[in-house]
Tab-separated table of C-alpha atoms in Angstrom:
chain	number	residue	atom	x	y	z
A	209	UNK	CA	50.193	58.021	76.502
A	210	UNK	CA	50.589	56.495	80.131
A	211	UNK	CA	48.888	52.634	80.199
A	212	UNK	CA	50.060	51.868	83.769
A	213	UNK	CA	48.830	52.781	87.174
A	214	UNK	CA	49.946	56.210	88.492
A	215	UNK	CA	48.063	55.988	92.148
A	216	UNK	CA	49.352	53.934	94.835
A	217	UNK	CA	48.154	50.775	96.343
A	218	UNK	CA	46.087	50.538	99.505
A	219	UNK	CA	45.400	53.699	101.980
A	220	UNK	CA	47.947	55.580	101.323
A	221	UNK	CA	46.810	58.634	99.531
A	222	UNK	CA	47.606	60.391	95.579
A	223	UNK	CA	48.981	63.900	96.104
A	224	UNK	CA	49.880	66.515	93.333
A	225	UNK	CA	53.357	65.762	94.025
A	226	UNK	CA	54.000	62.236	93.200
A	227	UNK	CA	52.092	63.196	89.876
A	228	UNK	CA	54.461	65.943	89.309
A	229	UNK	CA	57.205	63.727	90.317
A	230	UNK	CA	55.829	60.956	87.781
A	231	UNK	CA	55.925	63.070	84.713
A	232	UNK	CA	59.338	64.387	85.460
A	233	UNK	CA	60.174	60.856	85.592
A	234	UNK	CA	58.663	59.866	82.313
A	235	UNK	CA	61.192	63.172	80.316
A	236	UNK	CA	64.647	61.169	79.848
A	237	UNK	CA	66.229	61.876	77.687
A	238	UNK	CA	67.139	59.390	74.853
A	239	UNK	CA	70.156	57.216	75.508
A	240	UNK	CA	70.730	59.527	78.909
A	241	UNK	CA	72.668	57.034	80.930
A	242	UNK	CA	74.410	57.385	84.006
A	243	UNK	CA	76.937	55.829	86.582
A	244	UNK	CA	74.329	54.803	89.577
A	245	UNK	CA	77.271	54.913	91.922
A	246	UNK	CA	78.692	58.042	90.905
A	247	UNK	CA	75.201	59.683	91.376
A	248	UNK	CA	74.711	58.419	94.956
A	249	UNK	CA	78.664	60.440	95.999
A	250	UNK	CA	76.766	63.348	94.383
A	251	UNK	CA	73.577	62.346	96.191
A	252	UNK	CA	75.540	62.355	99.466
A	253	UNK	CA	77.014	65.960	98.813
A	254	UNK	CA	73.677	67.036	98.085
A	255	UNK	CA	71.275	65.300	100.907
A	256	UNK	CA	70.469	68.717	102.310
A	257	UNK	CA	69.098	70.610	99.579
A	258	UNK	CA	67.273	67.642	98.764
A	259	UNK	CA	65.749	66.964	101.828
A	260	UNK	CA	66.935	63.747	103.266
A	261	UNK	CA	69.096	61.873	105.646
A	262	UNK	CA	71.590	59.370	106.406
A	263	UNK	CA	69.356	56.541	107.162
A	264	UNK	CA	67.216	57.662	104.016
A	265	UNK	CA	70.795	57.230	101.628
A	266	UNK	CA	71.835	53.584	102.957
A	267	UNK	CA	68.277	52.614	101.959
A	268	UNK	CA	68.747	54.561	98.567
A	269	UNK	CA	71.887	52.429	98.617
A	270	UNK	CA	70.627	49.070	99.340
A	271	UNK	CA	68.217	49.651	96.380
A	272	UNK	CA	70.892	50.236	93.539
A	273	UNK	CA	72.637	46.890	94.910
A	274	UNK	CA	69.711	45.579	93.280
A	275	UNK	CA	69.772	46.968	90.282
A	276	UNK	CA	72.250	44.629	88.021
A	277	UNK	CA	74.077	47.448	85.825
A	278	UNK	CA	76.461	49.967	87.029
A	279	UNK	CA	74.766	52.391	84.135
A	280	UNK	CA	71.099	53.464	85.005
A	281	UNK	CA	69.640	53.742	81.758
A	282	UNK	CA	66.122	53.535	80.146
A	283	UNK	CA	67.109	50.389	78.027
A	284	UNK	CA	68.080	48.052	81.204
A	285	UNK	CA	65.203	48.944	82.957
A	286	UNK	CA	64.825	51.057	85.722
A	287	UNK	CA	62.394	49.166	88.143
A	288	UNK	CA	63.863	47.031	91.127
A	289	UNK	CA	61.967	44.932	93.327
A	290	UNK	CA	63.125	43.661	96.744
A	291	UNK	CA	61.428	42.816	99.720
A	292	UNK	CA	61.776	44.628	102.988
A	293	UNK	CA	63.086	41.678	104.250
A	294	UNK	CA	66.279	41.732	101.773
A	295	UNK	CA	66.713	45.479	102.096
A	296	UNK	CA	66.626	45.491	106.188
A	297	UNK	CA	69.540	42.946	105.275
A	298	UNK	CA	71.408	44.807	103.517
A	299	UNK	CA	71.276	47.885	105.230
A	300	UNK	CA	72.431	46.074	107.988
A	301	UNK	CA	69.714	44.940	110.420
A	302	UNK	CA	67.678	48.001	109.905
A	303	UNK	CA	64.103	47.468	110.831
A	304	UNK	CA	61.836	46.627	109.063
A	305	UNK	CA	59.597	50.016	110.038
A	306	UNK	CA	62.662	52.076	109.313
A	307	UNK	CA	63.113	50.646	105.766
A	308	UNK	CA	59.047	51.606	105.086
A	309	UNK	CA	59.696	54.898	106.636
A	310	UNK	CA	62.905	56.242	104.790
A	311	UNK	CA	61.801	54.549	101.490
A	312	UNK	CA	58.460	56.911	101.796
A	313	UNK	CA	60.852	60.063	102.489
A	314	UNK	CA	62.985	59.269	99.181
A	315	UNK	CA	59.610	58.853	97.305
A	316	UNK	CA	58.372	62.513	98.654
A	317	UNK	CA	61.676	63.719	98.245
A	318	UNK	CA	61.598	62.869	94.348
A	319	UNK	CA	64.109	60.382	93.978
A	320	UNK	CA	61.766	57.176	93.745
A	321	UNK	CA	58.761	56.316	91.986
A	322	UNK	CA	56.555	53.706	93.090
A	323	UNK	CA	55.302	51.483	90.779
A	324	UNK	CA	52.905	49.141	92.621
A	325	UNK	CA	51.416	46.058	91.436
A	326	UNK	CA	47.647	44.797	91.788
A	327	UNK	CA	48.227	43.305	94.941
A	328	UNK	CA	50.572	45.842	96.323
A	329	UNK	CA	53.457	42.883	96.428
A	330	UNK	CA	57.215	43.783	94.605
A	331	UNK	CA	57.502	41.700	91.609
A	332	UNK	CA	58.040	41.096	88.334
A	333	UNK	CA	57.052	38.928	85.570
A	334	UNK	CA	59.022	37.517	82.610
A	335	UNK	CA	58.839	36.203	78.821
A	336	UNK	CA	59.135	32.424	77.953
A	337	UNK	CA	62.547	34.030	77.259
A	338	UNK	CA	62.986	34.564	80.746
A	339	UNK	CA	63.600	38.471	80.258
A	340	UNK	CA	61.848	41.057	82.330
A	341	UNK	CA	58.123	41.850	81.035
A	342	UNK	CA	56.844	43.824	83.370
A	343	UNK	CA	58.209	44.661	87.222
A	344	UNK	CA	56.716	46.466	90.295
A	345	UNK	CA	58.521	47.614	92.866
A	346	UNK	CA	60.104	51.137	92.496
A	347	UNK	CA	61.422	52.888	89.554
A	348	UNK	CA	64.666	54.998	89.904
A	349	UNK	CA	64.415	56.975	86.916
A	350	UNK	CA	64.199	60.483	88.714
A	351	UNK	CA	67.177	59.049	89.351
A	352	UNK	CA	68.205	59.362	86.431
A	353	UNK	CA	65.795	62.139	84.822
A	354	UNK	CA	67.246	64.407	87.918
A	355	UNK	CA	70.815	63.626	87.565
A	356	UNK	CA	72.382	67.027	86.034
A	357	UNK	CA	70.257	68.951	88.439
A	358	UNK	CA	71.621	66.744	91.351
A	359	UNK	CA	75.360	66.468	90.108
A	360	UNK	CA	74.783	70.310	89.801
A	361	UNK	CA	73.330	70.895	93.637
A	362	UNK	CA	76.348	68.773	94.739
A	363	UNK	CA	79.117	71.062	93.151
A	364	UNK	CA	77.087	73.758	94.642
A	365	UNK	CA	77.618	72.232	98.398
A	366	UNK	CA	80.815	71.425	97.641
A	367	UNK	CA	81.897	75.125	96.388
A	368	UNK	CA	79.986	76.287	99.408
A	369	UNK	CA	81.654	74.419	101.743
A	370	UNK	CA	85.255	75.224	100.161
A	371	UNK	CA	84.527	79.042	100.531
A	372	UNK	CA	83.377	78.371	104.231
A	373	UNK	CA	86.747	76.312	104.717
A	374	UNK	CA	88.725	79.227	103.000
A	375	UNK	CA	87.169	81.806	105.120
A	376	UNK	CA	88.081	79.866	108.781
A	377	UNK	CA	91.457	80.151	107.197
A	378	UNK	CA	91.831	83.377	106.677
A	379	UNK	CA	89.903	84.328	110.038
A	380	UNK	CA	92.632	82.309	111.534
A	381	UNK	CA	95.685	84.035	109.803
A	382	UNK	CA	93.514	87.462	111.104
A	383	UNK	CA	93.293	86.043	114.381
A	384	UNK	CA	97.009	85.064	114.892
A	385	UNK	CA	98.240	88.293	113.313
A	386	UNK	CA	95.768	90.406	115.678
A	387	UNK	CA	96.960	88.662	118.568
A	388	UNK	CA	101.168	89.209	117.970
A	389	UNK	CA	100.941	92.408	116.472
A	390	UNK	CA	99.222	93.476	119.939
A	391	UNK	CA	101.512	91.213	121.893
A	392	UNK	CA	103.914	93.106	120.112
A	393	UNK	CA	103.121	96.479	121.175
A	394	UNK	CA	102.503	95.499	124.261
A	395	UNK	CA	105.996	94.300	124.990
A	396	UNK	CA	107.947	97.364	122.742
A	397	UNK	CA	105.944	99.832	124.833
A	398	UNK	CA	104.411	101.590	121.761
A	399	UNK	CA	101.859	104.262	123.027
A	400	UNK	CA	98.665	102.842	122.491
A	401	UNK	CA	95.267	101.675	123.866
A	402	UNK	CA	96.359	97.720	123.305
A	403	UNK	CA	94.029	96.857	125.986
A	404	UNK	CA	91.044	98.046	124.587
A	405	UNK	CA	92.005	96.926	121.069
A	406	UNK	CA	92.503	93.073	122.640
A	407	UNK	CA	89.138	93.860	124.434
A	408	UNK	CA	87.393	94.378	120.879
A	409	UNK	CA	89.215	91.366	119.366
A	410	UNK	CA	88.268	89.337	122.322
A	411	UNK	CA	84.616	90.873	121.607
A	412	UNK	CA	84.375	89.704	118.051
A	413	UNK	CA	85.409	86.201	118.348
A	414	UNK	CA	83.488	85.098	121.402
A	415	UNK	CA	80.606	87.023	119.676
A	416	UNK	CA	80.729	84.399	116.840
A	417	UNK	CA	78.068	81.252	117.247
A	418	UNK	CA	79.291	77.750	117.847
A	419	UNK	CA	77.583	77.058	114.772
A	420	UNK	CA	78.083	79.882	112.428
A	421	UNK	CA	76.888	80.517	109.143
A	422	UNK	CA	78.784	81.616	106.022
A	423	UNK	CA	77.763	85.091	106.017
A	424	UNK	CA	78.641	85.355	109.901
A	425	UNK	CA	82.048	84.082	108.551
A	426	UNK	CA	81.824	86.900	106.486
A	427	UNK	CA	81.094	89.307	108.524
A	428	UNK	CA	83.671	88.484	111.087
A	429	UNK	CA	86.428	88.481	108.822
A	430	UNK	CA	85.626	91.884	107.450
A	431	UNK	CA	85.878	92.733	110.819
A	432	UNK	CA	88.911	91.270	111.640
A	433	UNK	CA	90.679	92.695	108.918
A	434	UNK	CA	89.914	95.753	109.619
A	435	UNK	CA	90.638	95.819	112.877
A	436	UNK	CA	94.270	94.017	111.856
A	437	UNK	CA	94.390	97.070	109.444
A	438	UNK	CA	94.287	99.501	112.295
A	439	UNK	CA	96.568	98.418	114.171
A	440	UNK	CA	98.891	97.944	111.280
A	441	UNK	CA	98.756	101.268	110.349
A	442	UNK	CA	98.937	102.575	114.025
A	443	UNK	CA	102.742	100.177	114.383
A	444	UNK	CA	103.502	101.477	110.758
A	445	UNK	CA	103.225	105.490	111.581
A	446	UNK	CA	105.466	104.413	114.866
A	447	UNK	CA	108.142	102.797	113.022
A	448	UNK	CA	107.990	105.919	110.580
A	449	UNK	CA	108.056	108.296	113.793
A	450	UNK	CA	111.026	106.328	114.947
A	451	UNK	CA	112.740	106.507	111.684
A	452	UNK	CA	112.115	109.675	111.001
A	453	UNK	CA	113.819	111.107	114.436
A	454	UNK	CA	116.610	108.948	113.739
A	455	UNK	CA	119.942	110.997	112.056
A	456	UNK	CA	119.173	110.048	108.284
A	457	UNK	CA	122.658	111.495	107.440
A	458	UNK	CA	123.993	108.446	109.379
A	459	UNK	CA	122.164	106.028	107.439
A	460	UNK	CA	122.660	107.087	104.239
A	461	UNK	CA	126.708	106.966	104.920
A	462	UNK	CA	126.492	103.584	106.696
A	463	UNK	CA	124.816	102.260	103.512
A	464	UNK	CA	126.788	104.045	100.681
A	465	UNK	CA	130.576	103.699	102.928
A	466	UNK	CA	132.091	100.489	101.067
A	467	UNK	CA	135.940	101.924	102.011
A	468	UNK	CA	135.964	101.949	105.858
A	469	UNK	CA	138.977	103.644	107.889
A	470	UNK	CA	140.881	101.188	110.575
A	471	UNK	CA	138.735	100.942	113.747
A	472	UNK	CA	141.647	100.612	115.992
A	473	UNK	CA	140.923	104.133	117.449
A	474	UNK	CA	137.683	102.915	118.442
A	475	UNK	CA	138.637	100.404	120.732
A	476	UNK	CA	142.688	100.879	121.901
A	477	UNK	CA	142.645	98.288	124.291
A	478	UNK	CA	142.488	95.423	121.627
A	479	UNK	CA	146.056	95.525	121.333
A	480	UNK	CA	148.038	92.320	122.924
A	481	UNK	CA	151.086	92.830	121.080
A	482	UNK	CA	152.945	95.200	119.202
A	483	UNK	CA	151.543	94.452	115.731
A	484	UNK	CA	149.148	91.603	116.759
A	485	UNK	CA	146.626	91.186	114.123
A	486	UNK	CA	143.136	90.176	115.114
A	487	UNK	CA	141.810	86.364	113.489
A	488	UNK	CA	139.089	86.846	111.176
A	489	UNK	CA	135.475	86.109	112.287
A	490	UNK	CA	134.974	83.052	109.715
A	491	UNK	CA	131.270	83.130	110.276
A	492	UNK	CA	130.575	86.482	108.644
A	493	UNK	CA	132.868	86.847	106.157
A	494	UNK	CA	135.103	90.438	107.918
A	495	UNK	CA	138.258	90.768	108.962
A	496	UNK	CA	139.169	92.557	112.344
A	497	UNK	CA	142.230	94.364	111.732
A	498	UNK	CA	143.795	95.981	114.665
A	499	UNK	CA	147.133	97.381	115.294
A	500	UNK	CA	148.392	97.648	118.557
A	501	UNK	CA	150.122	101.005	119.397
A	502	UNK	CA	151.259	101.371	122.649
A	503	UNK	CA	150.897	103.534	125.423
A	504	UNK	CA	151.849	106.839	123.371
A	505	UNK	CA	149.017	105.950	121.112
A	506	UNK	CA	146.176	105.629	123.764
A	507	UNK	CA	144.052	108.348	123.647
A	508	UNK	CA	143.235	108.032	127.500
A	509	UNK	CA	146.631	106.703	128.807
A	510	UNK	CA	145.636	105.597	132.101
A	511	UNK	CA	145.627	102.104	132.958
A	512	UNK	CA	142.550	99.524	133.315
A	513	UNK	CA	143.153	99.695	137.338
A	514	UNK	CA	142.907	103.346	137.132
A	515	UNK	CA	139.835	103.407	135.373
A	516	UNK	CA	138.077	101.072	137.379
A	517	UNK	CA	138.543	103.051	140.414
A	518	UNK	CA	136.680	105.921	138.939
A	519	UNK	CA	133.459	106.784	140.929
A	520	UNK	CA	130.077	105.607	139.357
A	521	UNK	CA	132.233	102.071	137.372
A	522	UNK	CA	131.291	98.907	138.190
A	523	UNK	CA	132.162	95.283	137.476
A	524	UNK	CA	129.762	93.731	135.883
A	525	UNK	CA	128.933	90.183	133.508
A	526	UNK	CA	131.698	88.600	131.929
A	527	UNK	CA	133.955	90.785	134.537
A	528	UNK	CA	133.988	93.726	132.233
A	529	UNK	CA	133.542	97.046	133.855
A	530	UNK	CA	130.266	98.620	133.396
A	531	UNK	CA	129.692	102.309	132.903
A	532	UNK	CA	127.003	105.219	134.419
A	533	UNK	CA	124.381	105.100	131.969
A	534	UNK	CA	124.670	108.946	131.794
A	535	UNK	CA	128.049	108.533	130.570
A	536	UNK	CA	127.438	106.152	127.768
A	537	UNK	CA	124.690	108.508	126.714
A	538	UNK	CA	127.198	111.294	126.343
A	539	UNK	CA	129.895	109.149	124.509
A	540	UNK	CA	126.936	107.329	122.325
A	541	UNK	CA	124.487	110.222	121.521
A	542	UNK	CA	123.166	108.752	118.461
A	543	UNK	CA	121.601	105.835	120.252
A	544	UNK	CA	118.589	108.096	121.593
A	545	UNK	CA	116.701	108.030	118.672
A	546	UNK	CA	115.944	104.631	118.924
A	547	UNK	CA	114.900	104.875	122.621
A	548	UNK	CA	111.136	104.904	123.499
A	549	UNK	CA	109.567	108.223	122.123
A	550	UNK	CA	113.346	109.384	121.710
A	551	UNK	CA	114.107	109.124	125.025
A	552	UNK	CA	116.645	106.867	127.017
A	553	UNK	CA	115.604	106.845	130.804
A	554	UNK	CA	117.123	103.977	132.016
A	555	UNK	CA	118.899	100.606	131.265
A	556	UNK	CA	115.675	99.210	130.300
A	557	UNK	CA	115.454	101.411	127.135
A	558	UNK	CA	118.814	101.174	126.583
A	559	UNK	CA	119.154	97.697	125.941
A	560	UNK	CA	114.995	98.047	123.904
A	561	UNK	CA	116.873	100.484	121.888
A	562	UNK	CA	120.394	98.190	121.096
A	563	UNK	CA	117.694	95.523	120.017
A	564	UNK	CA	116.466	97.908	117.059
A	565	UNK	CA	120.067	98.984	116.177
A	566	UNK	CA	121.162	95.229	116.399
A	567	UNK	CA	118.330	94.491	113.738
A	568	UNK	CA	119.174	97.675	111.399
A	569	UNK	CA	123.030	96.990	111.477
A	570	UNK	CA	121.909	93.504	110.268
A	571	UNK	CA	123.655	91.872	113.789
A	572	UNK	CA	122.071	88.316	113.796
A	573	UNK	CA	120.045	87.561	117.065
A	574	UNK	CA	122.437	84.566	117.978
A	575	UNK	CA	125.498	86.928	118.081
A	576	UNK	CA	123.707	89.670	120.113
A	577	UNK	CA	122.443	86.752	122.632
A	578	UNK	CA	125.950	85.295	122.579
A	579	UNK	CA	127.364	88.946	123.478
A	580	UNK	CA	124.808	89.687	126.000
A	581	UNK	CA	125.751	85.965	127.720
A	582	UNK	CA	129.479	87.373	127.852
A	583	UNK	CA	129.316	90.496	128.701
A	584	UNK	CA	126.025	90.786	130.278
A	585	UNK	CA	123.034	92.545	129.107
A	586	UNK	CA	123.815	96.425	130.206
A	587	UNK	CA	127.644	96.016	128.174
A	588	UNK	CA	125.998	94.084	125.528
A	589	UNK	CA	123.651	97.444	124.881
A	590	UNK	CA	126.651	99.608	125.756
A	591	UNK	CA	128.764	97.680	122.621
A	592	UNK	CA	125.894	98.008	120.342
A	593	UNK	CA	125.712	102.232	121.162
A	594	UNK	CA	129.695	102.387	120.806
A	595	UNK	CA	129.192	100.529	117.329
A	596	UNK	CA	126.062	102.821	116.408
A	597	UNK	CA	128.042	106.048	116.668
A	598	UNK	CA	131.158	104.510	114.704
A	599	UNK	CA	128.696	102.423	112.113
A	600	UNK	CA	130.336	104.326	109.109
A	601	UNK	CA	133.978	102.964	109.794
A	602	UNK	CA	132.652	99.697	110.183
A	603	UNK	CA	132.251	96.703	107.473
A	604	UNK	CA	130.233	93.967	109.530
A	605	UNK	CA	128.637	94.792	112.483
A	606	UNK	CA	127.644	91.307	113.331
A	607	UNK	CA	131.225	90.166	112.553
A	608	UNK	CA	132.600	92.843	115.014
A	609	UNK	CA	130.336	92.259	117.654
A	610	UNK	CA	131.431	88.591	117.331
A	611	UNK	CA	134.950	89.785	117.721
A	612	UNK	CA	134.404	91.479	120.770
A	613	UNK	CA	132.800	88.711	122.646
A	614	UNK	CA	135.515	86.371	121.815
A	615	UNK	CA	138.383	88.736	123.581
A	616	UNK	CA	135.743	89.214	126.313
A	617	UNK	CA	136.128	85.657	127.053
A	618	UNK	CA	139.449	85.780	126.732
A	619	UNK	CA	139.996	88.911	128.734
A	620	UNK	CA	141.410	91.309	125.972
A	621	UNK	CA	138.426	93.856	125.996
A	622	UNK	CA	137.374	96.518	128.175
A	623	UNK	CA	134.381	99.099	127.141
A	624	UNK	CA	136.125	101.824	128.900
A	625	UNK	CA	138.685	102.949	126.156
A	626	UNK	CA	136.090	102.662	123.887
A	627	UNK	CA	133.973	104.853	125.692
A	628	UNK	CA	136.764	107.168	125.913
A	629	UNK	CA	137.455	107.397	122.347
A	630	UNK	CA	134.016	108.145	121.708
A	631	UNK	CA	133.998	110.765	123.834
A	632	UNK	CA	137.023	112.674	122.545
A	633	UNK	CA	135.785	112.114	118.701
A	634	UNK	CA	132.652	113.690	119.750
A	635	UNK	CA	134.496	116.757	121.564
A	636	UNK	CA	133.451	116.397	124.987
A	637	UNK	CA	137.004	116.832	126.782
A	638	UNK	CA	135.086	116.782	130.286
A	639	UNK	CA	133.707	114.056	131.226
A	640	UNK	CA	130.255	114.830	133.288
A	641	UNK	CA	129.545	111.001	134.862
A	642	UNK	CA	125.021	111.227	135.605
């Protein structure tokens, strides 16, 4: 049976609340005991489902300074008793006003009990022990009474705000991926609307408020990913398309052919001296091999000066002698399939195309650049046709291609033999120059 007051002192009024709030005080359970400042972090996580502030926690604050145990429990009393005056000081300078003002909010908000004396004055009164009889002030066992349910609401915000933190990430990995794939496609030419798909993408982020809320986040990602999935599946049934109009024969024998012949034939002009052998290309792991056979063994015996005065050949990087793209077609048939759509137009999808062959043949980017640098762009794409359409007789394409750039520096290669080779291998005795 309550003895004490339960109304409070002076005008302010009793409301069903504070009752409520004073009976759920009153049901702690025995021994229940709990670390004051542990409660206030979980106080802080939870301010907004409870209903108050900043200002109202450093007031909450200043009043467990008060209290002289780090456990709130039943047994050391649960009543402290501070003036405003010492509570504006410790919540640094706040005003006195203030103090009143957020100390009412905690009350309403459940989390303090008031506990007023006669007089309406904080204070208590001891034994001729000097131990606490009786106090008034306010009591902070909702505190305590309250604390599963508000260590509970604060792994709730927490969990919340972990999921909302999750879900930015993953609308950023959606957002970055959207944007490159489409970059992508942009800049390989794939068929496409890409302009209304970055118009939609566009659509759906600037759509989003500056201060959304979780299931926004939600709803936006589901979004995103589908779109993402789109146009996934749209660059997916072009790389099959591609693949599929490629010469699968060809890539089955490039993979399986661990026994390849000599490549001399493929490129004649190698040869410096009789029986020179080429240095191995360290950085990959081949070795060159190529026997030089004289003029009886050309299979185009003209000379270099000859061949350059052929109508349509040019000089061009690196001071090798470029060749009409119609030509290297002809000698290099096999490099068509990887043009746009399966077409080769101009030099322009040439060279698109020798950057998908230099990534299947497993030709690092470095040694393609370093070719290209050399030899110029057009030969570069020329070299990586020749060594398309002999793939099967070779063991490293990177290595090769390596090869080749080094006796373009050093003046030892020329693309026409090769050319010329190619051309007889593939039966075409005339040579029709477009």
């Amino acid at each position: 049976m309550h003895t004490g007051s339960v109304t409070p002192f002076g005008r302010r009024s009793m409301t069903l609340g504070m009752l409520a709030n004073q009976v759920m005080a009153r049901k702690i359970k025995p021994d229940q005991s709990v670390d004051k400042w542990k409660l206030f972090r979980a106080l802080c996580e939870a301010k907004a489902l409870l209903g108050i502030g900043d200002r109202a926690l450093a007031v909450l604050n200043s009043l467990l300074t008060f209290y002289p145990k780090n456990e709130l429990a039943q047994e050391n009393g649960l009543v402290v008793f501070p003036s405003n005056i010492q509570l504006s000081l410790r919540t640094h300078g706040m005003a006195e006003q203030t103090v009143r003002r957020h100390l009412a909010a905690l009350v309403e908000a459940g989390l303090l009990v008031r506990k007023d004396s006669p007089n309406g004055k904080r204070y208590v009164r001891r034994d001729s022990a000097g131990e606490i009889d009786e106090a008034f002030g306010f009591s902070l066992a909702p505190l305590l009474a309250r604390a599963e349910e508000i260590e509970q609401l604060a792994a709730a915000v927490m969990a919340e705000r972990l999921h909302v933190q999750r879900l930015r990430e993953r609308i950023t990995l959606c957002r970055r991926d959207i944007a490159k794939l489409i970059e992508a496609a942009v800049e390989e030419e794939i068929p496409g609307d890409w302009q209304g798909l970055h118009r939609e993408f566009r659509d759906l982020i600037e759509g989003l408020p500056r201060s959304p809320t979780t299931a926004q986040l939600e709803l936006l990602l589901d979004e995103l990913t589908a779109l993402r999935t789109d146009i996934l599946n749209r660059l997916e049934n072009q790389v099959k398309s591609t693949k599929q109009r490629g010469n699968a024969n060809y890539i089955e024998r490039h993979i399986q052919n661990s026994k390849p012949e000599s490549i001399s034939e493929l490129e004649p002009s190698f040869e410096t001296k009789q029986g020179a052998i080429a240095e191995p290309d360290n950085d990959r792991g081949s070795l060159t091999a190529a026997k030089g056979r004289g003029e009886t063994g050309h299979p185009f015996p003209q000379k270099e000066e000859e061949q350059s005065r052929r109508p349509g050949v040019r000089n061009d990087g690196g001071g090798l002698k470029s060749f009409p793209l119609g030509l290297v077609l002809q000698a290099c048939p096999e490099i068509l399939a990887y043009g746009p759509d399966g077409l080769i137009g101009n030099w322009r999808d040439l060279m698109a195309a020798a950057v998908i062959v230099r990534s299947m043949l497993g030709v690092s980017p470095s040694a393609y650049e370093e070719a290209a640098n050399m030899m110029g762009p057009e030969n570069a794409a020329t070299v990586m046709a020749c060594i398309l359409e002999r793939g099967g007789h070779i063991n490293s394409a990177g290595g090769y291609l390596r090869d080749l750039t080094r006796r373009s520096e050093k003046g030892e290669f020329a693309i026409g033999p090769m050319l010329m080779a190619l051309l007889k291998a593939n039966g075409q005795g005339r040579l029709k120059v477009g």
